């Protein structure tokens, strides 16, 4: 259980989950976690996500969060560009890359912040003592599989499809249907995996299965709806 170390065994004071020392009697509650070990955390997200998210919550310094946010924004830009293909095709983009990246970075930052603030409000009503940075960090690390698609799948797409990756005349699946659908399948798996992790971290915190399922579905719907809407302006300003 996430909150098993929150209650002090000496004075019975209920501490916030991120505290390693009792607020009342100063007894040790658990082993101190200073920083997030990136590679170990990524490995745990794959093998033992519950343990990974506990360590992220326990960590005093939520390092690598800005890097993750930036990489999530880059992945969002690529997905938004794919969404824009039917309308813009290969040569319909008029905005500079840096402008589009800047806009999607703002959008990504707002999405993560708004979601974290909403979650913080919900947790507060349920008497779960978590800080904004705890929620933001667990949400950001939930997108590690999302970034697997950026690091491992997108380069393969570029090699296999080349300039035709953003073509709408013909579409990539008309040029190389089998490999295109396989790559799309892997992308879809990475996306589902990330939103499954959103569910897992919420279930770890609340133990409410239905709420955790609904919040992960809601975030996924809002996330990709915003990316779809963003294609109306980020590539043609």
PDB file of C-alpha atoms in Angstrom:
ATOM      1  CA  UNK A   1       0.000   0.000   0.000  1.00  0.00           C
ATOM      2  CA  UNK A   2       1.189   3.521  -0.839  1.00  0.00           C
ATOM      3  CA  UNK A   3       0.270   4.989   2.538  1.00  0.00           C
ATOM      4  CA  UNK A   4       1.563   2.152   4.722  1.00  0.00           C
ATOM      5  CA  UNK A   5       4.588   4.225   5.805  1.00  0.00           C
ATOM      6  CA  UNK A   6       2.604   7.440   6.372  1.00  0.00           C
ATOM      7  CA  UNK A   7       1.398   6.559   9.857  1.00  0.00           C
ATOM      8  CA  UNK A   8       4.118   6.834  12.448  1.00  0.00           C
ATOM      9  CA  UNK A   9       4.533   3.612  14.434  1.00  0.00           C
ATOM     10  CA  UNK A  10       5.789   5.558  17.430  1.00  0.00           C
ATOM     11  CA  UNK A  11       3.220   8.357  17.854  1.00  0.00           C
ATOM     12  CA  UNK A  12       0.511   7.245  15.352  1.00  0.00           C
ATOM     13  CA  UNK A  13       0.596  10.603  13.579  1.00  0.00           C
ATOM     14  CA  UNK A  14      -0.610  10.367   9.960  1.00  0.00           C
ATOM     15  CA  UNK A  15       1.991  12.053   7.746  1.00  0.00           C
ATOM     16  CA  UNK A  16       1.874  13.053   4.071  1.00  0.00           C
ATOM     17  CA  UNK A  17       3.101  10.216   1.864  1.00  0.00           C
ATOM     18  CA  UNK A  18       6.138  12.204   0.693  1.00  0.00           C
ATOM     19  CA  UNK A  19       7.494  12.599   4.245  1.00  0.00           C
ATOM     20  CA  UNK A  20      10.272  10.256   5.342  1.00  0.00           C
ATOM     21  CA  UNK A  21      10.408  11.670   8.897  1.00  0.00           C
ATOM     22  CA  UNK A  22       7.398  12.041  11.185  1.00  0.00           C
ATOM     23  CA  UNK A  23       6.216  15.637  11.498  1.00  0.00           C
ATOM     24  CA  UNK A  24       5.391  15.169  15.185  1.00  0.00           C
ATOM     25  CA  UNK A  25       8.049  12.999  16.827  1.00  0.00           C
ATOM     26  CA  UNK A  26      10.748  13.105  14.100  1.00  0.00           C
ATOM     27  CA  UNK A  27      10.979   9.314  13.900  1.00  0.00           C
ATOM     28  CA  UNK A  28      11.990   7.723  10.613  1.00  0.00           C
ATOM     29  CA  UNK A  29       9.017   6.473   8.589  1.00  0.00           C
ATOM     30  CA  UNK A  30      10.879   4.905   5.681  1.00  0.00           C
ATOM     31  CA  UNK A  31      14.139   5.052   3.776  1.00  0.00           C
ATOM     32  CA  UNK A  32      14.873   8.492   2.348  1.00  0.00           C
ATOM     33  CA  UNK A  33      14.730   8.883  -1.460  1.00  0.00           C
ATOM     34  CA  UNK A  34      16.616  12.014  -2.547  1.00  0.00           C
ATOM     35  CA  UNK A  35      16.581  11.879  -6.353  1.00  0.00           C
ATOM     36  CA  UNK A  36      14.891   9.949  -9.140  1.00  0.00           C
ATOM     37  CA  UNK A  37      17.257   7.488 -10.823  1.00  0.00           C
ATOM     38  CA  UNK A  38      16.106   7.892 -14.439  1.00  0.00           C
ATOM     39  CA  UNK A  39      17.261   4.595 -15.941  1.00  0.00           C
ATOM     40  CA  UNK A  40      16.261   2.527 -12.937  1.00  0.00           C
ATOM     41  CA  UNK A  41      12.860   4.246 -12.909  1.00  0.00           C
ATOM     42  CA  UNK A  42      12.307   3.548 -16.615  1.00  0.00           C
ATOM     43  CA  UNK A  43      13.182  -0.110 -16.014  1.00  0.00           C
ATOM     44  CA  UNK A  44      10.763  -0.261 -13.081  1.00  0.00           C
ATOM     45  CA  UNK A  45       8.005   1.401 -15.122  1.00  0.00           C
ATOM     46  CA  UNK A  46       8.327  -1.529 -17.525  1.00  0.00           C
ATOM     47  CA  UNK A  47       8.700  -4.269 -14.904  1.00  0.00           C
ATOM     48  CA  UNK A  48       7.096  -2.977 -11.686  1.00  0.00           C
ATOM     49  CA  UNK A  49       5.156   0.260 -12.324  1.00  0.00           C
ATOM     50  CA  UNK A  50       3.694   0.355  -8.811  1.00  0.00           C
ATOM     51  CA  UNK A  51       7.179   0.373  -7.276  1.00  0.00           C
ATOM     52  CA  UNK A  52       8.352   2.975  -9.807  1.00  0.00           C
ATOM     53  CA  UNK A  53       5.537   5.392  -8.945  1.00  0.00           C
ATOM     54  CA  UNK A  54       6.110   4.947  -5.215  1.00  0.00           C
ATOM     55  CA  UNK A  55       9.763   5.925  -5.660  1.00  0.00           C
ATOM     56  CA  UNK A  56       8.748   8.930  -7.778  1.00  0.00           C
ATOM     57  CA  UNK A  57       6.319  10.069  -5.072  1.00  0.00           C
ATOM     58  CA  UNK A  58       8.884   9.483  -2.318  1.00  0.00           C
ATOM     59  CA  UNK A  59      11.701  11.336  -4.142  1.00  0.00           C
ATOM     60  CA  UNK A  60      12.546  14.726  -2.662  1.00  0.00           C
ATOM     61  CA  UNK A  61      13.812  16.094  -5.979  1.00  0.00           C
ATOM     62  CA  UNK A  62      11.659  15.415  -9.037  1.00  0.00           C
ATOM     63  CA  UNK A  63      14.531  15.565 -11.510  1.00  0.00           C
ATOM     64  CA  UNK A  64      14.220  15.108 -15.294  1.00  0.00           C
ATOM     65  CA  UNK A  65      10.644  16.485 -15.274  1.00  0.00           C
ATOM     66  CA  UNK A  66      11.446  19.410 -17.586  1.00  0.00           C
ATOM     67  CA  UNK A  67      13.238  17.093 -20.024  1.00  0.00           C
ATOM     68  CA  UNK A  68      10.279  14.706 -20.022  1.00  0.00           C
ATOM     69  CA  UNK A  69       7.849  17.588 -20.575  1.00  0.00           C
ATOM     70  CA  UNK A  70       9.888  18.796 -23.550  1.00  0.00           C
ATOM     71  CA  UNK A  71      10.077  15.309 -25.087  1.00  0.00           C
ATOM     72  CA  UNK A  72       6.333  14.780 -24.568  1.00  0.00           C
ATOM     73  CA  UNK A  73       5.786  18.069 -26.414  1.00  0.00           C
ATOM     74  CA  UNK A  74       7.976  16.872 -29.309  1.00  0.00           C
ATOM     75  CA  UNK A  75       5.940  13.662 -29.512  1.00  0.00           C
ATOM     76  CA  UNK A  76       2.733  15.702 -29.395  1.00  0.00           C
ATOM     77  CA  UNK A  77       4.011  17.812 -32.286  1.00  0.00           C
ATOM     78  CA  UNK A  78       4.607  14.690 -34.377  1.00  0.00           C
ATOM     79  CA  UNK A  79       1.140  13.323 -33.583  1.00  0.00           C
ATOM     80  CA  UNK A  80      -0.451  16.690 -34.373  1.00  0.00           C
ATOM     81  CA  UNK A  81       1.444  16.721 -37.676  1.00  0.00           C
ATOM     82  CA  UNK A  82       0.049  13.272 -38.494  1.00  0.00           C
ATOM     83  CA  UNK A  83      -3.444  14.576 -37.666  1.00  0.00           C
ATOM     84  CA  UNK A  84      -2.867  17.463 -40.097  1.00  0.00           C
ATOM     85  CA  UNK A  85      -1.849  15.263 -43.045  1.00  0.00           C
ATOM     86  CA  UNK A  86      -5.328  14.958 -44.649  1.00  0.00           C
ATOM     87  CA  UNK A  87      -5.654  18.748 -44.676  1.00  0.00           C
ATOM     88  CA  UNK A  88      -2.092  19.976 -45.216  1.00  0.00           C
ATOM     89  CA  UNK A  89      -0.319  17.057 -46.868  1.00  0.00           C
ATOM     90  CA  UNK A  90       3.424  17.220 -47.376  1.00  0.00           C
ATOM     91  CA  UNK A  91       3.813  20.869 -48.381  1.00  0.00           C
ATOM     92  CA  UNK A  92       0.915  22.670 -46.683  1.00  0.00           C
ATOM     93  CA  UNK A  93       2.802  23.734 -43.538  1.00  0.00           C
ATOM     94  CA  UNK A  94       3.538  27.475 -43.455  1.00  0.00           C
ATOM     95  CA  UNK A  95       4.696  27.912 -39.830  1.00  0.00           C
ATOM     96  CA  UNK A  96       8.341  27.533 -38.880  1.00  0.00           C
ATOM     97  CA  UNK A  97       9.359  24.439 -36.941  1.00  0.00           C
ATOM     98  CA  UNK A  98      10.396  26.502 -33.911  1.00  0.00           C
ATOM     99  CA  UNK A  99       7.055  28.340 -33.817  1.00  0.00           C
ATOM    100  CA  UNK A 100       5.091  25.090 -34.039  1.00  0.00           C
ATOM    101  CA  UNK A 101       7.296  23.508 -31.368  1.00  0.00           C
ATOM    102  CA  UNK A 102       6.893  26.530 -29.100  1.00  0.00           C
ATOM    103  CA  UNK A 103       3.111  26.444 -29.428  1.00  0.00           C
ATOM    104  CA  UNK A 104       2.857  22.700 -28.790  1.00  0.00           C
ATOM    105  CA  UNK A 105       5.203  23.053 -25.804  1.00  0.00           C
ATOM    106  CA  UNK A 106       2.812  25.604 -24.288  1.00  0.00           C
ATOM    107  CA  UNK A 107      -0.168  23.335 -25.024  1.00  0.00           C
ATOM    108  CA  UNK A 108       1.566  20.306 -23.487  1.00  0.00           C
ATOM    109  CA  UNK A 109       2.612  22.272 -20.408  1.00  0.00           C
ATOM    110  CA  UNK A 110      -0.958  23.519 -19.937  1.00  0.00           C
ATOM    111  CA  UNK A 111      -2.435  20.030 -20.365  1.00  0.00           C
ATOM    112  CA  UNK A 112      -0.105  18.524 -17.767  1.00  0.00           C
ATOM    113  CA  UNK A 113      -0.577  21.424 -15.353  1.00  0.00           C
ATOM    114  CA  UNK A 114      -4.366  21.541 -15.608  1.00  0.00           C
ATOM    115  CA  UNK A 115      -4.622  17.764 -15.187  1.00  0.00           C
ATOM    116  CA  UNK A 116      -2.308  17.870 -12.156  1.00  0.00           C
ATOM    117  CA  UNK A 117      -4.278  20.731 -10.575  1.00  0.00           C
ATOM    118  CA  UNK A 118      -7.580  18.901 -11.093  1.00  0.00           C
ATOM    119  CA  UNK A 119      -6.094  15.741  -9.588  1.00  0.00           C
ATOM    120  CA  UNK A 120      -4.697  17.678  -6.630  1.00  0.00           C
ATOM    121  CA  UNK A 121      -8.155  19.117  -5.955  1.00  0.00           C
ATOM    122  CA  UNK A 122      -9.753  15.652  -6.125  1.00  0.00           C
ATOM    123  CA  UNK A 123      -7.108  14.123  -3.861  1.00  0.00           C
ATOM    124  CA  UNK A 124      -7.507  16.958  -1.358  1.00  0.00           C
ATOM    125  CA  UNK A 125     -11.249  16.277  -1.095  1.00  0.00           C
ATOM    126  CA  UNK A 126     -10.459  12.604  -0.503  1.00  0.00           C
ATOM    127  CA  UNK A 127      -7.952  13.535   2.236  1.00  0.00           C
ATOM    128  CA  UNK A 128      -4.878  12.383   0.269  1.00  0.00           C
ATOM    129  CA  UNK A 129      -1.986  14.715   1.064  1.00  0.00           C
ATOM    130  CA  UNK A 130      -0.037  15.121  -2.165  1.00  0.00           C
ATOM    131  CA  UNK A 131       1.735  18.133  -3.599  1.00  0.00           C
ATOM    132  CA  UNK A 132       1.346  19.495  -7.112  1.00  0.00           C
ATOM    133  CA  UNK A 133       4.871  18.379  -8.030  1.00  0.00           C
ATOM    134  CA  UNK A 134       4.126  14.825  -6.856  1.00  0.00           C
ATOM    135  CA  UNK A 135       1.157  14.569  -9.216  1.00  0.00           C
ATOM    136  CA  UNK A 136       2.914  16.339 -12.098  1.00  0.00           C
ATOM    137  CA  UNK A 137       5.936  14.050 -11.826  1.00  0.00           C
ATOM    138  CA  UNK A 138       3.953  10.791 -11.729  1.00  0.00           C
ATOM    139  CA  UNK A 139       1.856  11.981 -14.675  1.00  0.00           C
ATOM    140  CA  UNK A 140       4.964  12.927 -16.670  1.00  0.00           C
ATOM    141  CA  UNK A 141       6.662   9.589 -15.984  1.00  0.00           C
ATOM    142  CA  UNK A 142       3.476   7.806 -17.062  1.00  0.00           C
ATOM    143  CA  UNK A 143       4.290   9.039 -20.566  1.00  0.00           C
ATOM    144  CA  UNK A 144       7.569   7.104 -20.747  1.00  0.00           C
ATOM    145  CA  UNK A 145       6.030   4.513 -23.162  1.00  0.00           C
ATOM    146  CA  UNK A 146       4.705   7.463 -25.194  1.00  0.00           C
ATOM    147  CA  UNK A 147       8.339   8.519 -25.548  1.00  0.00           C
ATOM    148  CA  UNK A 148       9.400   5.001 -26.543  1.00  0.00           C
ATOM    149  CA  UNK A 149       7.432   5.654 -29.731  1.00  0.00           C
ATOM    150  CA  UNK A 150       9.367   8.897 -30.243  1.00  0.00           C
ATOM    151  CA  UNK A 151      12.794   7.353 -29.659  1.00  0.00           C
ATOM    152  CA  UNK A 152      12.379   3.921 -31.260  1.00  0.00           C
ATOM    153  CA  UNK A 153       9.420   3.933 -33.672  1.00  0.00           C
ATOM    154  CA  UNK A 154       9.498   7.387 -35.283  1.00  0.00           C
ATOM    155  CA  UNK A 155      13.100   6.985 -36.574  1.00  0.00           C
ATOM    156  CA  UNK A 156      12.043   3.696 -38.212  1.00  0.00           C
ATOM    157  CA  UNK A 157       9.071   5.486 -39.791  1.00  0.00           C
ATOM    158  CA  UNK A 158      11.426   8.116 -41.219  1.00  0.00           C
ATOM    159  CA  UNK A 159      13.794   5.483 -42.610  1.00  0.00           C
ATOM    160  CA  UNK A 160      11.039   3.324 -44.114  1.00  0.00           C
ATOM    161  CA  UNK A 161       8.704   6.043 -45.415  1.00  0.00           C
ATOM    162  CA  UNK A 162      11.064   8.981 -45.862  1.00  0.00           C
ATOM    163  CA  UNK A 163       9.457  12.185 -47.139  1.00  0.00           C
ATOM    164  CA  UNK A 164       6.210  10.322 -47.830  1.00  0.00           C
ATOM    165  CA  UNK A 165       5.514  10.010 -44.101  1.00  0.00           C
ATOM    166  CA  UNK A 166       3.418  13.216 -44.190  1.00  0.00           C
ATOM    167  CA  UNK A 167       2.088  12.812 -47.720  1.00  0.00           C
ATOM    168  CA  UNK A 168      -1.629  12.747 -48.521  1.00  0.00           C
ATOM    169  CA  UNK A 169      -1.251  12.105 -52.238  1.00  0.00           C
ATOM    170  CA  UNK A 170      -0.791   9.192 -51.828  1.00  0.00           C
ATOM    171  CA  UNK A 171      -1.003   8.421 -48.114  1.00  0.00           C
ATOM    172  CA  UNK A 172       1.809   6.310 -46.569  1.00  0.00           C
ATOM    173  CA  UNK A 173      -0.521   3.327 -46.065  1.00  0.00           C
ATOM    174  CA  UNK A 174      -1.193   3.393 -49.815  1.00  0.00           C
ATOM    175  CA  UNK A 175       2.527   3.283 -50.604  1.00  0.00           C
ATOM    176  CA  UNK A 176       3.693   0.661 -48.077  1.00  0.00           C
ATOM    177  CA  UNK A 177       0.520  -0.634 -46.411  1.00  0.00           C
ATOM    178  CA  UNK A 178       1.888  -3.545 -44.355  1.00  0.00           C
ATOM    179  CA  UNK A 179       4.812  -1.775 -42.698  1.00  0.00           C
ATOM    180  CA  UNK A 180       2.738   1.385 -42.178  1.00  0.00           C
ATOM    181  CA  UNK A 181      -0.012  -0.474 -40.343  1.00  0.00           C
ATOM    182  CA  UNK A 182       2.569  -2.375 -38.264  1.00  0.00           C
ATOM    183  CA  UNK A 183       4.227   0.888 -37.202  1.00  0.00           C
ATOM    184  CA  UNK A 184       0.849   2.479 -36.442  1.00  0.00           C
ATOM    185  CA  UNK A 185       0.042  -0.585 -34.341  1.00  0.00           C
ATOM    186  CA  UNK A 186       3.215  -0.155 -32.282  1.00  0.00           C
ATOM    187  CA  UNK A 187       2.447   3.561 -31.856  1.00  0.00           C
ATOM    188  CA  UNK A 188      -1.042   2.703 -30.644  1.00  0.00           C
ATOM    189  CA  UNK A 189       0.334   0.169 -28.143  1.00  0.00           C
ATOM    190  CA  UNK A 190       2.711   2.787 -26.682  1.00  0.00           C
ATOM    191  CA  UNK A 191      -0.150   5.284 -26.337  1.00  0.00           C
ATOM    192  CA  UNK A 192      -2.426   2.743 -24.640  1.00  0.00           C
ATOM    193  CA  UNK A 193       0.433   1.723 -22.353  1.00  0.00           C
ATOM    194  CA  UNK A 194       0.931   5.314 -21.180  1.00  0.00           C
ATOM    195  CA  UNK A 195      -2.732   5.843 -20.384  1.00  0.00           C
ATOM    196  CA  UNK A 196      -2.796   2.470 -18.635  1.00  0.00           C
ATOM    197  CA  UNK A 197      -0.004   3.854 -16.427  1.00  0.00           C
ATOM    198  CA  UNK A 198      -2.157   6.933 -15.736  1.00  0.00           C
ATOM    199  CA  UNK A 199      -4.780   4.476 -14.513  1.00  0.00           C
ATOM    200  CA  UNK A 200      -2.206   2.563 -12.431  1.00  0.00           C
ATOM    201  CA  UNK A 201      -0.820   5.592 -10.630  1.00  0.00           C
ATOM    202  CA  UNK A 202      -4.320   6.834  -9.778  1.00  0.00           C
ATOM    203  CA  UNK A 203      -5.308   3.397  -8.527  1.00  0.00           C
ATOM    204  CA  UNK A 204      -2.140   3.223  -6.401  1.00  0.00           C
ATOM    205  CA  UNK A 205      -3.085   6.535  -4.772  1.00  0.00           C
ATOM    206  CA  UNK A 206      -6.868   6.179  -4.423  1.00  0.00           C
ATOM    207  CA  UNK A 207      -7.530   2.396  -4.570  1.00  0.00           C
ATOM    208  CA  UNK A 208     -10.640   3.431  -6.566  1.00  0.00           C
ATOM    209  CA  UNK A 209     -10.637   1.333  -9.734  1.00  0.00           C
ATOM    210  CA  UNK A 210     -13.612   2.961 -11.488  1.00  0.00           C
ATOM    211  CA  UNK A 211     -12.363   6.494 -10.826  1.00  0.00           C
ATOM    212  CA  UNK A 212      -8.891   5.555 -12.068  1.00  0.00           C
ATOM    213  CA  UNK A 213     -10.293   4.072 -15.283  1.00  0.00           C
ATOM    214  CA  UNK A 214     -12.535   7.087 -15.927  1.00  0.00           C
ATOM    215  CA  UNK A 215      -9.795   9.656 -15.269  1.00  0.00           C
ATOM    216  CA  UNK A 216      -7.369   7.911 -17.637  1.00  0.00           C
ATOM    217  CA  UNK A 217     -10.038   7.701 -20.377  1.00  0.00           C
ATOM    218  CA  UNK A 218     -11.007  11.347 -19.816  1.00  0.00           C
ATOM    219  CA  UNK A 219      -7.391  12.507 -20.039  1.00  0.00           C
ATOM    220  CA  UNK A 220      -6.855  10.491 -23.223  1.00  0.00           C
ATOM    221  CA  UNK A 221      -9.966  11.949 -24.852  1.00  0.00           C
ATOM    222  CA  UNK A 222      -9.100  15.531 -23.886  1.00  0.00           C
ATOM    223  CA  UNK A 223      -5.410  15.063 -24.771  1.00  0.00           C
ATOM    224  CA  UNK A 224      -5.980  13.947 -28.356  1.00  0.00           C
ATOM    225  CA  UNK A 225      -8.952  16.270 -28.887  1.00  0.00           C
ATOM    226  CA  UNK A 226      -6.702  19.208 -28.007  1.00  0.00           C
ATOM    227  CA  UNK A 227      -3.975  17.914 -30.352  1.00  0.00           C
ATOM    228  CA  UNK A 228      -6.526  17.561 -33.149  1.00  0.00           C
ATOM    229  CA  UNK A 229      -7.835  21.093 -32.588  1.00  0.00           C
ATOM    230  CA  UNK A 230      -4.275  22.446 -32.411  1.00  0.00           C
ATOM    231  CA  UNK A 231      -3.649  21.358 -36.007  1.00  0.00           C
ATOM    232  CA  UNK A 232      -5.985  24.180 -37.086  1.00  0.00           C
ATOM    233  CA  UNK A 233      -3.406  26.796 -36.148  1.00  0.00           C
ATOM    234  CA  UNK A 234       0.051  25.543 -35.071  1.00  0.00           C
ATOM    235  CA  UNK A 235       1.151  24.679 -38.624  1.00  0.00           C
ATOM    236  CA  UNK A 236      -0.393  27.589 -40.538  1.00  0.00           C
ATOM    237  CA  UNK A 237       0.236  30.718 -38.431  1.00  0.00           C
TER     238      UNK A 237
END
